[in-house]
Amino acid sequence: EIACDAHAAGKIVAADPNPGHSVDWRGMTVVKPNRTEAFLAAGIPWRDPDESPADDVDLKRAGEALLKKWETKYLLVTLGENGMMLFQENKVPQYIPTKERQVFDVSGAGDTAIALFTLALACEATPSEAAEIANHGSAVVVSKLGTATVTRDELVSSFREDPERG
């Protein structure tokens, strides 16, 4: 009910679903399941991906189904060491590959992704920019031991060190 009121007031409403809870995610601005949660919620049988996420037909099917089911503006599916996929209504899904870093602990990566995606949207970033920011932040967090945070300086440094950004 609080989420519905916030959404009706034009606020960004984000959710990181837990498949163990039967919550209605309809009307959220963004929902961020991981691949396993997305398949489960979409009713698509789980299978290990045998192709790049950009070519994963089942992942795309799950994402498109959840956009409709949850009536959400954005669906950000985290893919662990493979990065993330951004789904938006009437747009081609955008695959954001992970940023290469040494991984010490994946704890908190998904939380970092949804937090930074939401913060970036609140700061008027485009959804693609928000996903890139979320991806960089998650990469920083997994390069640390234990549940960690990312600082502004670490995030800026991650972008500066990214060879794809030239």
PDB file of C-alpha atoms in Angstrom:
ATOM      1  CA  GLU A   1       0.000   0.000   0.000  1.00  0.00           C
ATOM      2  CA  ILE A   2       2.848   2.405   0.818  1.00  0.00           C
ATOM      3  CA  ALA A   3       4.496   1.603  -2.517  1.00  0.00           C
ATOM      4  CA  CYS A   4       1.242   2.298  -4.381  1.00  0.00           C
ATOM      5  CA  ASP A   5       0.847   5.660  -2.633  1.00  0.00           C
ATOM      6  CA  ALA A   6       4.460   6.605  -3.407  1.00  0.00           C
ATOM      7  CA  HIS A   7       4.090   5.558  -7.037  1.00  0.00           C
ATOM      8  CA  ALA A   8       0.825   7.521  -7.337  1.00  0.00           C
ATOM      9  CA  ALA A   9       2.692  10.570  -6.007  1.00  0.00           C
ATOM     10  CA  GLY A  10       5.250  10.235  -8.811  1.00  0.00           C
ATOM     11  CA  LYS A  11       8.019   8.818  -6.642  1.00  0.00           C
ATOM     12  CA  ILE A  12      10.471   6.146  -7.771  1.00  0.00           C
ATOM     13  CA  VAL A  13       9.527   2.833  -6.191  1.00  0.00           C
ATOM     14  CA  ALA A  14      12.074   0.013  -6.317  1.00  0.00           C
ATOM     15  CA  ALA A  15      11.820  -3.610  -5.237  1.00  0.00           C
ATOM     16  CA  ASP A  16      14.282  -6.457  -4.862  1.00  0.00           C
ATOM     17  CA  PRO A  17      11.926  -9.452  -4.888  1.00  0.00           C
ATOM     18  CA  ASN A  18      12.223 -12.470  -2.659  1.00  0.00           C
ATOM     19  CA  PRO A  19      10.624 -15.540  -4.246  1.00  0.00           C
ATOM     20  CA  GLY A  20       9.697 -16.759  -0.761  1.00  0.00           C
ATOM     21  CA  HIS A  21       7.219 -13.890  -0.343  1.00  0.00           C
ATOM     22  CA  SER A  22       4.076 -13.622  -2.429  1.00  0.00           C
ATOM     23  CA  VAL A  23       4.056  -9.861  -2.888  1.00  0.00           C
ATOM     24  CA  ASP A  24       2.341  -8.128  -5.777  1.00  0.00           C
ATOM     25  CA  TRP A  25       5.082  -6.097  -7.485  1.00  0.00           C
ATOM     26  CA  ARG A  26       2.724  -4.413  -9.954  1.00  0.00           C
ATOM     27  CA  GLY A  27       3.247  -0.719 -10.496  1.00  0.00           C
ATOM     28  CA  MET A  28       6.809  -0.528  -9.189  1.00  0.00           C
ATOM     29  CA  THR A  29       9.164   1.761 -11.078  1.00  0.00           C
ATOM     30  CA  VAL A  30      11.871  -0.899 -11.078  1.00  0.00           C
ATOM     31  CA  VAL A  31      12.073  -4.500  -9.918  1.00  0.00           C
ATOM     32  CA  LYS A  32      15.478  -6.202  -9.647  1.00  0.00           C
ATOM     33  CA  PRO A  33      15.384 -10.000  -9.522  1.00  0.00           C
ATOM     34  CA  ASN A  34      18.401 -12.161 -10.183  1.00  0.00           C
ATOM     35  CA  ARG A  35      18.208 -14.671 -13.044  1.00  0.00           C
ATOM     36  CA  THR A  36      16.908 -17.505 -10.851  1.00  0.00           C
ATOM     37  CA  GLU A  37      14.222 -15.288  -9.290  1.00  0.00           C
ATOM     38  CA  ALA A  38      13.192 -13.969 -12.717  1.00  0.00           C
ATOM     39  CA  PHE A  39      12.734 -17.454 -14.156  1.00  0.00           C
ATOM     40  CA  LEU A  40      10.769 -18.581 -11.093  1.00  0.00           C
ATOM     41  CA  ALA A  41       8.484 -15.524 -11.133  1.00  0.00           C
ATOM     42  CA  ALA A  42       7.913 -15.829 -14.894  1.00  0.00           C
ATOM     43  CA  GLY A  43       7.136 -19.559 -14.645  1.00  0.00           C
ATOM     44  CA  ILE A  44       9.945 -20.476 -17.023  1.00  0.00           C
ATOM     45  CA  PRO A  45      11.803 -23.708 -16.242  1.00  0.00           C
ATOM     46  CA  TRP A  46      15.315 -23.028 -14.971  1.00  0.00           C
ATOM     47  CA  ARG A  47      18.268 -24.012 -17.088  1.00  0.00           C
ATOM     48  CA  ASP A  48      21.882 -22.989 -17.057  1.00  0.00           C
ATOM     49  CA  PRO A  49      22.555 -20.478 -19.816  1.00  0.00           C
ATOM     50  CA  ASP A  50      24.473 -21.976 -22.713  1.00  0.00           C
ATOM     51  CA  GLU A  51      25.002 -18.729 -24.547  1.00  0.00           C
ATOM     52  CA  SER A  52      25.934 -15.134 -23.830  1.00  0.00           C
ATOM     53  CA  PRO A  53      23.245 -13.286 -21.864  1.00  0.00           C
ATOM     54  CA  ALA A  54      22.770 -11.020 -24.878  1.00  0.00           C
ATOM     55  CA  ASP A  55      21.637 -14.110 -26.838  1.00  0.00           C
ATOM     56  CA  ASP A  56      19.767 -15.906 -24.021  1.00  0.00           C
ATOM     57  CA  VAL A  57      16.267 -16.397 -25.459  1.00  0.00           C
ATOM     58  CA  ASP A  58      14.828 -17.744 -22.192  1.00  0.00           C
ATOM     59  CA  LEU A  59      16.187 -14.780 -20.222  1.00  0.00           C
ATOM     60  CA  LYS A  60      14.608 -12.382 -22.705  1.00  0.00           C
ATOM     61  CA  ARG A  61      11.341 -14.323 -22.520  1.00  0.00           C
ATOM     62  CA  ALA A  62      11.369 -14.141 -18.710  1.00  0.00           C
ATOM     63  CA  GLY A  63      12.164 -10.430 -18.724  1.00  0.00           C
ATOM     64  CA  GLU A  64       9.424  -9.548 -21.192  1.00  0.00           C
ATOM     65  CA  ALA A  65       6.913 -11.670 -19.249  1.00  0.00           C
ATOM     66  CA  LEU A  66       7.778  -9.949 -15.964  1.00  0.00           C
ATOM     67  CA  LEU A  67       7.530  -6.454 -17.457  1.00  0.00           C
ATOM     68  CA  LYS A  68       3.935  -7.287 -18.368  1.00  0.00           C
ATOM     69  CA  LYS A  69       3.097  -9.269 -15.220  1.00  0.00           C
ATOM     70  CA  TRP A  70       4.420  -6.638 -12.837  1.00  0.00           C
ATOM     71  CA  GLU A  71       3.502  -3.615 -14.996  1.00  0.00           C
ATOM     72  CA  THR A  72       6.855  -2.133 -14.069  1.00  0.00           C
ATOM     73  CA  LYS A  73       8.686   0.557 -15.970  1.00  0.00           C
ATOM     74  CA  TYR A  74      12.073  -1.157 -15.680  1.00  0.00           C
ATOM     75  CA  LEU A  75      13.204  -4.671 -14.906  1.00  0.00           C
ATOM     76  CA  LEU A  76      16.875  -5.052 -14.011  1.00  0.00           C
ATOM     77  CA  VAL A  77      17.895  -8.721 -13.936  1.00  0.00           C
ATOM     78  CA  THR A  78      21.244  -9.306 -12.260  1.00  0.00           C
ATOM     79  CA  LEU A  79      23.300 -12.135 -13.729  1.00  0.00           C
ATOM     80  CA  GLY A  80      26.100 -12.603 -11.199  1.00  0.00           C
ATOM     81  CA  GLU A  81      29.479 -12.752 -12.902  1.00  0.00           C
ATOM     82  CA  ASN A  82      27.762 -12.089 -16.248  1.00  0.00           C
ATOM     83  CA  GLY A  83      26.550  -8.571 -15.432  1.00  0.00           C
ATOM     84  CA  MET A  84      22.919  -7.542 -15.820  1.00  0.00           C
ATOM     85  CA  MET A  85      20.124  -7.117 -18.348  1.00  0.00           C
ATOM     86  CA  LEU A  86      17.844  -4.074 -18.456  1.00  0.00           C
ATOM     87  CA  PHE A  87      14.316  -4.526 -19.774  1.00  0.00           C
ATOM     88  CA  GLN A  88      12.011  -1.640 -20.698  1.00  0.00           C
ATOM     89  CA  GLU A  89       8.637  -1.705 -22.392  1.00  0.00           C
ATOM     90  CA  ASN A  90       8.853  -1.419 -26.195  1.00  0.00           C
ATOM     91  CA  LYS A  91      12.671  -1.446 -26.166  1.00  0.00           C
ATOM     92  CA  VAL A  92      15.241  -4.090 -26.982  1.00  0.00           C
ATOM     93  CA  PRO A  93      16.694  -5.551 -23.770  1.00  0.00           C
ATOM     94  CA  GLN A  94      20.083  -4.028 -22.967  1.00  0.00           C
ATOM     95  CA  TYR A  95      22.849  -6.358 -21.823  1.00  0.00           C
ATOM     96  CA  ILE A  96      25.426  -4.739 -19.545  1.00  0.00           C
ATOM     97  CA  PRO A  97      28.445  -7.046 -19.173  1.00  0.00           C
ATOM     98  CA  THR A  98      30.181  -7.207 -15.835  1.00  0.00           C
ATOM     99  CA  LYS A  99      33.223  -5.057 -15.207  1.00  0.00           C
ATOM    100  CA  GLU A 100      36.308  -7.222 -14.860  1.00  0.00           C
ATOM    101  CA  ARG A 101      37.579  -7.261 -11.309  1.00  0.00           C
ATOM    102  CA  GLN A 102      38.876  -9.828  -8.918  1.00  0.00           C
ATOM    103  CA  VAL A 103      35.847 -11.187  -7.059  1.00  0.00           C
ATOM    104  CA  PHE A 104      36.208 -11.789  -3.331  1.00  0.00           C
ATOM    105  CA  ASP A 105      32.616 -11.840  -2.096  1.00  0.00           C
ATOM    106  CA  VAL A 106      29.324 -11.415  -3.961  1.00  0.00           C
ATOM    107  CA  SER A 107      27.407 -10.470  -0.786  1.00  0.00           C
ATOM    108  CA  GLY A 108      25.536  -7.231  -1.302  1.00  0.00           C
ATOM    109  CA  ALA A 109      26.063  -6.966  -5.059  1.00  0.00           C
ATOM    110  CA  GLY A 110      22.331  -7.109  -5.820  1.00  0.00           C
ATOM    111  CA  ASP A 111      21.527  -4.631  -3.061  1.00  0.00           C
ATOM    112  CA  THR A 112      24.156  -2.284  -4.460  1.00  0.00           C
ATOM    113  CA  ALA A 113      22.708  -2.668  -7.960  1.00  0.00           C
ATOM    114  CA  ILE A 114      19.145  -1.735  -6.988  1.00  0.00           C
ATOM    115  CA  ALA A 115      20.298   1.096  -4.706  1.00  0.00           C
ATOM    116  CA  LEU A 116      22.525   2.725  -7.327  1.00  0.00           C
ATOM    117  CA  PHE A 117      20.032   2.184 -10.157  1.00  0.00           C
ATOM    118  CA  THR A 118      17.348   3.908  -8.081  1.00  0.00           C
ATOM    119  CA  LEU A 119      19.654   6.721  -6.959  1.00  0.00           C
ATOM    120  CA  ALA A 120      20.760   7.345 -10.541  1.00  0.00           C
ATOM    121  CA  LEU A 121      17.135   7.530 -11.734  1.00  0.00           C
ATOM    122  CA  ALA A 122      16.388   9.985  -8.921  1.00  0.00           C
ATOM    123  CA  CYS A 123      19.285  12.109 -10.212  1.00  0.00           C
ATOM    124  CA  GLU A 124      17.705  12.071 -13.691  1.00  0.00           C
ATOM    125  CA  ALA A 125      20.040   9.538 -15.309  1.00  0.00           C
ATOM    126  CA  THR A 126      18.615   7.621 -18.235  1.00  0.00           C
ATOM    127  CA  PRO A 127      17.760   3.976 -17.501  1.00  0.00           C
ATOM    128  CA  SER A 128      20.836   2.890 -19.498  1.00  0.00           C
ATOM    129  CA  GLU A 129      23.074   5.246 -17.536  1.00  0.00           C
ATOM    130  CA  ALA A 130      21.514   4.056 -14.278  1.00  0.00           C
ATOM    131  CA  ALA A 131      22.222   0.429 -15.220  1.00  0.00           C
ATOM    132  CA  GLU A 132      25.850   1.259 -16.046  1.00  0.00           C
ATOM    133  CA  ILE A 133      26.258   3.008 -12.701  1.00  0.00           C
ATOM    134  CA  ALA A 134      24.678   0.040 -10.912  1.00  0.00           C
ATOM    135  CA  ASN A 135      26.988  -2.338 -12.752  1.00  0.00           C
ATOM    136  CA  HIS A 136      30.120  -0.384 -11.847  1.00  0.00           C
ATOM    137  CA  GLY A 137      29.059  -0.101  -8.214  1.00  0.00           C
ATOM    138  CA  SER A 138      28.359  -3.824  -7.963  1.00  0.00           C
ATOM    139  CA  ALA A 139      31.767  -4.584  -9.471  1.00  0.00           C
ATOM    140  CA  VAL A 140      33.459  -2.470  -6.794  1.00  0.00           C
ATOM    141  CA  VAL A 141      31.507  -4.165  -3.988  1.00  0.00           C
ATOM    142  CA  VAL A 142      32.357  -7.732  -5.057  1.00  0.00           C
ATOM    143  CA  SER A 143      36.045  -6.831  -5.149  1.00  0.00           C
ATOM    144  CA  LYS A 144      35.970  -6.367  -1.361  1.00  0.00           C
ATOM    145  CA  LEU A 145      35.834  -8.948   1.417  1.00  0.00           C
ATOM    146  CA  GLY A 146      32.507  -9.303   3.209  1.00  0.00           C
ATOM    147  CA  THR A 147      29.412  -7.205   2.801  1.00  0.00           C
ATOM    148  CA  ALA A 148      30.728  -3.874   1.565  1.00  0.00           C
ATOM    149  CA  THR A 149      29.769  -0.459   0.268  1.00  0.00           C
ATOM    150  CA  VAL A 150      31.006   1.647  -2.616  1.00  0.00           C
ATOM    151  CA  THR A 151      32.135   5.241  -2.161  1.00  0.00           C
ATOM    152  CA  ARG A 152      31.671   8.044  -4.652  1.00  0.00           C
ATOM    153  CA  ASP A 153      35.422   8.101  -5.337  1.00  0.00           C
ATOM    154  CA  GLU A 154      35.494   4.339  -5.959  1.00  0.00           C
ATOM    155  CA  LEU A 155      32.581   4.633  -8.376  1.00  0.00           C
ATOM    156  CA  VAL A 156      34.199   7.503 -10.282  1.00  0.00           C
ATOM    157  CA  SER A 157      37.484   5.586 -10.374  1.00  0.00           C
ATOM    158  CA  SER A 158      35.714   2.507 -11.759  1.00  0.00           C
ATOM    159  CA  PHE A 159      34.394   4.541 -14.679  1.00  0.00           C
ATOM    160  CA  ARG A 160      37.788   6.144 -15.313  1.00  0.00           C
ATOM    161  CA  GLU A 161      39.494   2.742 -15.363  1.00  0.00           C
ATOM    162  CA  ASP A 162      36.927   1.203 -17.723  1.00  0.00           C
ATOM    163  CA  PRO A 163      38.631   0.504 -21.077  1.00  0.00           C
ATOM    164  CA  GLU A 164      35.233   0.527 -22.832  1.00  0.00           C
ATOM    165  CA  ARG A 165      34.752   4.180 -21.917  1.00  0.00           C
ATOM    166  CA  GLY A 166      37.975   5.152 -23.703  1.00  0.00           C
TER     167      GLY A 166
END
